[in-house]
Coordinates of C-alpha atoms in Angstrom, one line a residue:
X94 CA -17.4 20.9 8.3
X95 CA -14.1 22.7 7.4
X96 CA -11.3 23.0 9.9
X97 CA -7.9 24.7 10.0
X98 CA -4.7 22.7 9.3
X99 CA -3.7 23.1 12.9
X100 CA -7.0 21.7 14.1
X101 CA -6.8 18.8 11.6
X102 CA -3.3 17.9 12.8
X103 CA -4.5 17.8 16.3
X104 CA -7.5 15.6 15.3
X105 CA -5.2 13.2 13.4
X106 CA -2.9 13.0 16.4
X107 CA -5.9 12.0 18.6
X108 CA -7.0 9.5 15.9
X109 CA -3.5 7.9 15.8
X110 CA -3.6 7.6 19.6
X111 CA -7.0 6.1 19.5
X112 CA -6.0 3.5 16.9
X113 CA -2.7 2.6 18.5
X114 CA -3.8 2.8 22.1
X115 CA -7.2 2.6 23.6
X116 CA -8.8 1.2 20.5
X117 CA -6.4 -1.7 20.2
X118 CA -8.6 -4.1 22.1
X119 CA -7.9 -7.8 22.8
X120 CA -9.3 -10.5 24.9
X121 CA -7.3 -9.4 27.9
X122 CA -7.2 -6.0 29.6
X123 CA -4.0 -5.2 27.8
X124 CA -2.0 -7.2 25.3
X125 CA 1.7 -7.0 26.3
X126 CA 4.2 -6.5 23.5
X127 CA 5.8 -9.8 22.5
X128 CA 9.2 -9.9 24.0
X129 CA 11.8 -11.7 21.9
X130 CA 15.3 -11.6 20.5
X131 CA 16.4 -9.3 17.7
X132 CA 16.2 -11.0 14.4
X133 CA 18.8 -10.8 11.6
X134 CA 18.0 -9.4 8.2
X135 CA 17.6 -12.7 6.5
X136 CA 14.8 -15.3 6.5
X137 CA 16.8 -17.7 8.5
X138 CA 16.4 -15.5 11.6
X139 CA 13.6 -17.8 12.7
X140 CA 16.1 -20.3 13.9
X141 CA 17.4 -18.0 16.7
X142 CA 14.2 -16.6 18.0
X143 CA 12.3 -19.5 19.6
X144 CA 10.8 -19.9 23.1
X145 CA 8.5 -22.4 24.6
X146 CA 5.1 -21.3 25.8
X147 CA 2.2 -22.9 27.6
X148 CA 0.4 -25.3 25.3
X149 CA -3.2 -26.4 25.0
X150 CA -4.7 -29.8 25.6
X151 CA -2.3 -32.7 24.9
X152 CA -2.8 -34.7 21.8
X153 CA -2.2 -38.3 21.3
X154 CA 1.2 -39.4 19.8
X155 CA 4.5 -37.6 19.8
X156 CA 3.9 -33.8 20.1
X157 CA 5.8 -30.8 19.0
X158 CA 5.8 -28.3 21.9
X159 CA 4.3 -24.8 21.5
X160 CA 6.8 -22.0 20.7
X161 CA 6.9 -18.3 19.8
X162 CA 9.1 -16.8 17.1
X163 CA 9.6 -13.1 17.5
X164 CA 11.0 -10.3 15.4
X165 CA 11.4 -12.5 12.4
X166 CA 12.5 -10.6 9.3
X167 CA 10.4 -11.6 6.3
X168 CA 12.3 -9.2 4.1
X169 CA 15.2 -6.8 4.4
X170 CA 14.5 -3.5 6.2
X171 CA 14.0 -0.5 3.9
X172 CA 14.7 2.0 5.4
X173 CA 17.2 0.5 7.7
X174 CA 15.4 1.6 10.9
X175 CA 12.0 0.2 10.0
X176 CA 10.3 -2.5 12.0
X177 CA 7.8 -2.9 9.1
X178 CA 9.6 -6.0 7.8
X179 CA 9.1 -8.1 11.0
X180 CA 6.6 -10.7 12.1
X181 CA 5.9 -12.7 15.2
X182 CA 4.7 -16.3 15.0
X183 CA 2.7 -18.1 17.7
X184 CA 2.7 -21.9 17.2
X185 CA 0.5 -24.0 19.6
X186 CA 1.3 -27.5 20.6
X187 CA 0.7 -30.0 17.7
X188 CA 1.1 -33.6 16.8
X189 CA 4.4 -34.3 15.0
X190 CA 2.9 -34.6 11.5
X191 CA 0.1 -32.2 12.0
X192 CA -0.2 -29.1 9.7
X193 CA -1.8 -26.1 11.4
X194 CA -4.0 -23.5 9.7
X195 CA -2.6 -20.0 10.0
X196 CA -4.3 -16.7 10.9
X197 CA -2.2 -13.6 9.9
X198 CA -3.0 -10.5 11.8
X199 CA -2.1 -6.8 11.5
X200 CA -3.2 -4.1 13.9
X201 CA -4.2 -0.6 12.9
X202 CA -2.3 2.7 13.3
X203 CA -3.7 5.0 10.6
X204 CA -0.5 4.0 8.7
X205 CA 1.5 6.0 11.3
X206 CA 3.1 2.9 13.0
X207 CA 5.2 0.1 11.8
X208 CA 4.4 -2.2 14.7
X209 CA 1.2 -4.0 13.5
X210 CA 2.4 -7.3 14.8
X211 CA 2.5 -6.3 18.4
X212 CA -1.1 -7.3 19.4
X213 CA -1.2 -10.7 17.7
X214 CA -0.5 -12.4 21.0
X215 CA -4.0 -11.6 22.1
X216 CA -5.4 -13.3 19.0
X217 CA -3.1 -16.3 19.5
X218 CA -4.5 -16.6 23.1
X219 CA -8.0 -16.8 21.6
X220 CA -7.3 -19.0 18.5
X221 CA -4.7 -21.4 19.8
X222 CA -7.4 -23.5 21.6
X223 CA -9.1 -23.9 18.2
X224 CA -5.9 -25.3 16.7
X225 CA -4.7 -22.1 14.9
X226 CA -1.2 -20.7 14.5
X227 CA -1.1 -16.9 14.5
X228 CA 1.3 -14.6 12.8
X229 CA 1.4 -11.0 13.7
X230 CA 2.8 -9.0 10.7
X231 CA 4.0 -5.4 10.6
X232 CA 4.1 -3.4 7.4
X233 CA 5.9 -0.1 6.8
X234 CA 4.2 3.2 7.8
X235 CA 3.3 6.1 5.5
X236 CA 6.5 8.0 6.3
X237 CA 8.6 5.1 5.3
X238 CA 6.8 4.1 2.1
X239 CA 3.6 5.0 0.2
X240 CA 1.2 2.8 -1.7
X241 CA 1.7 0.2 -3.0
X242 CA 4.5 -0.4 -0.5
X243 CA 2.3 -1.7 2.2
X244 CA 0.7 -4.2 -0.2
X245 CA 4.1 -5.4 -1.3
X246 CA 5.0 -5.9 2.4
X247 CA 2.0 -8.0 3.4
X248 CA 2.3 -10.1 0.2
X249 CA 6.0 -10.6 1.0
X250 CA 5.1 -11.8 4.5
X251 CA 2.5 -14.3 3.1
X252 CA 5.0 -15.7 0.6
X253 CA 7.6 -16.0 3.3
X254 CA 5.3 -17.9 5.6
X255 CA 4.1 -20.1 2.8
X256 CA 7.7 -21.0 1.8
X257 CA 8.5 -21.9 5.5
X258 CA 5.2 -23.7 6.1
X259 CA 6.7 -27.2 6.0
X260 CA 9.4 -26.4 8.5
X261 CA 7.0 -24.6 10.8
X262 CA 4.3 -27.1 10.7
X263 CA 1.8 -24.9 8.8
X264 CA -0.7 -25.9 6.2
X265 CA 0.2 -23.8 3.2
X266 CA -3.3 -24.4 1.8
X267 CA -5.1 -22.8 4.8
X268 CA -3.9 -19.2 5.3
X269 CA -6.4 -16.6 6.6
X270 CA -5.8 -12.9 7.2
X271 CA -7.3 -10.3 9.4
X272 CA -6.8 -6.8 10.8
X273 CA -8.2 -3.8 12.5
X274 CA -8.5 -0.3 11.0
X275 CA -5.6 0.3 8.6
X276 CA -4.6 -3.3 9.3
X277 CA -8.1 -4.3 8.1
X278 CA -7.4 -2.4 4.9
X279 CA -4.2 -4.5 4.6
X280 CA -6.2 -7.7 5.1
X281 CA -9.0 -6.6 2.6
X282 CA -6.6 -5.7 -0.2
X283 CA -4.5 -8.8 0.4
X284 CA -7.7 -10.8 0.1
X285 CA -8.9 -9.2 -3.1
X286 CA -5.5 -9.0 -4.9
X287 CA -4.4 -12.6 -4.7
X288 CA -4.4 -12.8 -8.5
X289 CA -3.0 -9.3 -9.2
X290 CA 0.6 -9.8 -10.2
X291 CA 1.4 -6.1 -10.5
X292 CA 0.9 -5.7 -6.8
X293 CA 3.2 -8.5 -5.7
X294 CA 6.3 -6.4 -5.4
X295 CA 9.9 -7.7 -5.7
X296 CA 11.2 -7.9 -2.1
X297 CA 11.6 -11.0 0.0
X298 CA 10.7 -14.5 -1.0
X299 CA 9.6 -15.0 -4.6
X300 CA 7.6 -17.9 -6.0
X301 CA 5.0 -19.0 -3.5
X302 CA 1.5 -17.6 -3.9
X303 CA 0.3 -14.6 -1.8
X304 CA -3.3 -15.7 -2.0
X305 CA -5.2 -16.2 1.2
X306 CA -8.2 -18.5 1.8
X307 CA -10.3 -16.3 4.3
X308 CA -10.4 -12.7 5.4
X309 CA -11.6 -11.0 8.6
X310 CA -11.9 -7.2 8.7
X311 CA -12.6 -5.0 11.7
X312 CA -13.6 -1.4 10.9
X313 CA -11.6 -1.1 7.6
X314 CA -11.0 2.0 5.4
X315 CA -11.8 1.0 1.9
X316 CA -13.2 3.5 -0.6
X317 CA -11.2 6.6 0.6
X318 CA -13.1 9.1 -1.6
X319 CA -16.4 8.1 -0.1
X320 CA -15.4 8.6 3.5
X321 CA -16.4 12.3 3.9
X322 CA -19.8 11.7 2.1
X323 CA -20.4 8.7 4.5
X324 CA -19.7 10.8 7.6
X325 CA -22.2 10.2 10.4
X326 CA -23.1 12.3 13.5
X327 CA -20.3 10.5 15.3
X328 CA -17.6 11.3 12.7
X329 CA -14.7 13.6 13.9
X330 CA -12.3 13.5 11.0
X331 CA -12.1 15.0 7.5
X332 CA -10.3 12.7 5.0
X333 CA -10.1 14.8 1.9
X334 CA -7.3 17.0 3.3
X335 CA -3.6 16.9 2.5
X336 CA -2.6 15.7 6.0
X337 CA -5.2 13.0 6.4
X338 CA -3.9 9.4 7.0
X339 CA -5.2 8.3 3.6
X340 CA -3.5 11.2 1.8
X341 CA -0.2 10.4 3.5
X342 CA -0.4 6.7 2.7
X343 CA -1.2 7.3 -1.0
X344 CA 1.4 10.0 -1.3
X345 CA -1.0 12.8 -2.2
X346 CA -0.1 15.4 0.4
X347 CA 0.8 17.9 -2.3
X348 CA -2.8 18.4 -3.2
X349 CA -5.2 20.8 -1.4
X350 CA -7.8 18.1 -1.0
X351 CA -5.4 15.2 -0.8
X352 CA -7.1 12.0 -1.8
X353 CA -10.0 14.0 -3.2
X354 CA -7.9 15.5 -6.0
X355 CA -8.4 13.7 -9.3
X356 CA -4.7 13.6 -9.8
X357 CA -4.3 11.4 -6.7
X358 CA -4.4 8.2 -8.7
X359 CA -3.3 6.1 -5.8
X360 CA -6.6 6.8 -4.0
X361 CA -8.3 4.8 -6.7
X362 CA -5.6 2.1 -6.9
X363 CA -5.6 1.6 -3.1
X364 CA -9.3 0.8 -3.0
X365 CA -9.8 -3.0 -2.3
X366 CA -13.2 -2.8 -4.1
X367 CA -11.3 -2.2 -7.4
X368 CA -10.0 -5.7 -7.3
X369 CA -13.0 -7.8 -6.1
X370 CA -13.6 -10.8 -8.3
X371 CA -15.8 -13.9 -8.1
X372 CA -12.9 -16.2 -7.0
X373 CA -12.0 -14.1 -3.9
X374 CA -12.0 -15.9 -0.5
X375 CA -14.9 -15.7 2.0
X376 CA -15.0 -12.5 4.1
X377 CA -16.2 -11.9 7.7
X378 CA -16.6 -8.2 8.5
X379 CA -17.4 -6.2 11.6
X380 CA -17.9 -2.4 12.1
X381 CA -19.2 -0.4 15.1
X382 CA -22.1 1.9 14.2
X383 CA -20.6 4.8 16.2
X384 CA -17.2 4.6 14.7
X385 CA -15.9 8.2 14.9
X386 CA -12.8 7.7 12.7
X387 CA -14.0 5.5 9.9
X388 CA -17.7 5.5 9.0
X389 CA -19.4 2.1 8.8
X390 CA -20.3 2.9 5.2
X391 CA -16.7 1.8 4.4
X392 CA -17.6 -1.8 5.4
X393 CA -21.0 -1.5 3.7
X394 CA -19.6 -0.6 0.3
X395 CA -17.1 -3.5 0.5
X396 CA -19.8 -5.9 1.4
X397 CA -22.0 -4.6 -1.5
X398 CA -19.1 -5.1 -4.0
X399 CA -18.4 -8.6 -2.7
X400 CA -22.1 -9.4 -2.9
X401 CA -22.3 -8.1 -6.5
X402 CA -19.6 -10.6 -7.4
X403 CA -21.2 -13.4 -5.4
X404 CA -18.3 -13.7 -3.0
X405 CA -19.3 -15.3 0.2
X406 CA -19.4 -12.6 2.9
X407 CA -20.9 -11.9 6.2
X408 CA -21.1 -8.3 7.6
X409 CA -22.0 -7.5 11.2
X410 CA -22.9 -3.8 11.9
X411 CA -22.6 -3.7 15.7
X412 CA -24.8 -1.0 17.3
X413 CA -23.0 1.2 19.7
X414 CA -19.2 0.6 19.5
X415 CA -16.9 3.3 18.3
X416 CA -13.5 2.7 16.7
X417 CA -12.5 -0.5 18.6
X418 CA -13.4 -4.2 18.7
X419 CA -13.7 -4.9 22.4
X420 CA -17.2 -6.2 21.7
X421 CA -15.6 -9.5 20.4
X422 CA -14.9 -10.3 24.1
X423 CA -18.4 -9.2 25.3
X424 CA -21.2 -11.6 24.4
X425 CA -23.7 -8.9 25.4
X426 CA -22.7 -6.5 22.6
X427 CA -25.4 -5.5 20.2
X428 CA -27.9 -5.4 18.8
X429 CA -26.3 -6.6 15.6
X430 CA -27.5 -6.2 12.0
X431 CA -26.0 -9.1 10.1
X432 CA -25.9 -9.4 6.3
X433 CA -24.8 -12.4 4.4
X434 CA -24.4 -13.3 0.7
X435 CA -24.1 -16.9 -0.4
X436 CA -23.6 -18.6 -3.8
X437 CA -26.6 -20.8 -4.8
X438 CA -27.1 -23.1 -7.7
X439 CA -30.2 -22.2 -9.7
X440 CA -29.6 -24.9 -12.4
X441 CA -28.5 -23.2 -15.6
X442 CA -26.3 -20.6 -14.0
X443 CA -24.8 -19.7 -10.6
X444 CA -26.2 -16.8 -8.7
X445 CA -26.3 -15.4 -5.2
X446 CA -28.7 -14.1 -2.7
X447 CA -28.4 -11.7 0.2
X448 CA -30.2 -12.0 3.5
X449 CA -30.5 -9.6 6.4
X450 CA -31.2 -10.3 10.1
X451 CA -30.9 -8.5 13.4
X452 CA -30.8 -9.6 17.0
X453 CA -31.0 -7.8 20.4
X454 CA -28.9 -8.3 23.5
X455 CA -28.2 -10.6 25.2
X456 CA -27.0 -12.2 22.0
X457 CA -25.1 -15.3 23.3
X458 CA -23.8 -17.4 20.4
X459 CA -25.4 -15.1 17.8
X460 CA -23.3 -12.1 18.8
X461 CA -19.9 -11.0 17.4
X462 CA -17.1 -12.9 19.3
X463 CA -13.8 -14.5 18.9
X464 CA -15.6 -17.9 18.8
X465 CA -17.6 -16.6 15.9
X466 CA -14.3 -15.7 14.1
X467 CA -13.0 -19.2 14.9
X468 CA -16.1 -20.8 13.5
X469 CA -15.9 -18.7 10.3
X470 CA -12.2 -19.7 9.9
X471 CA -13.1 -23.4 10.4
X472 CA -15.7 -23.3 7.7
X473 CA -13.8 -21.2 5.2
X474 CA -10.5 -23.2 5.6
X475 CA -12.3 -26.5 5.4
X476 CA -13.0 -26.0 1.7

């Protein structure tokens, strides 16, 4: 299906609105933006942006109260007006010497926004009762920087949080990352490039590892050049155009087919599949079968590549939902087609096997949910 440039621009505007508005679903009806103080341009801005919040069940012994740190600058703003260098941190009540696991989250915007941190409060509400700190991280948008700038940003945030872990009561050995839509791409590429030094970047804190120990993806874009061939009856966007979100992010707007042009090398370099290796962390993946913006084949090819490298992964294709993840709060969602790959010991060498299962509503504990995410994090970060 070919469309005019004007029609495509209108479609991309609608897509951006979907990703940043109605599609941004959390456990409440609407996740309010985190209100906080303006941070300085240095890492020490955390000291001036604290506030007490309601804590979970009391623990024995002396406790550190819950608090929220907002608009923390994990690196300097470039350009000066970006908010893609900021993070919010939600710390639940903890025992004085307790180190909390951390879930890092970035919301989607088709790379049009630099406010990916703003819905992390909803995730904190769900994960705090399970003992998790949550960091909402913003990265720069595609008008501010092109690939690999967004990868440099998320890695700078991870390094910053790891360096500050002791002071913040975080366990630097138990960092997980997740995201939705373009934020899920951020999570996926962070998860597969923990050992790729050329993608570290030079901004912000240097030294600590940017590796994470678990990854959660919700409707990610992955293999950009496969998107149009994977289109379903629900798809409404063309991606191999000069004004598509992927072409903008990779800096390939000068080509008639954008990411589809062989000269668009960043389309290949920005593919998380390119970096998958056997030592990558476990993945938990979700995608709605009627996703109109990003075909579920994008999650499938990522799962297939992880499986081919024997990386532990679980992929839930959720029947019905479009480009959103409200089904995590709805135990009746489904049916769900689940796929898993696990490493097994066959004696002389290590191999892996893949299993497939399905279930029909009502799914109960078998369905995709925030509790399922928490259980996955518990298992992955216990290693």
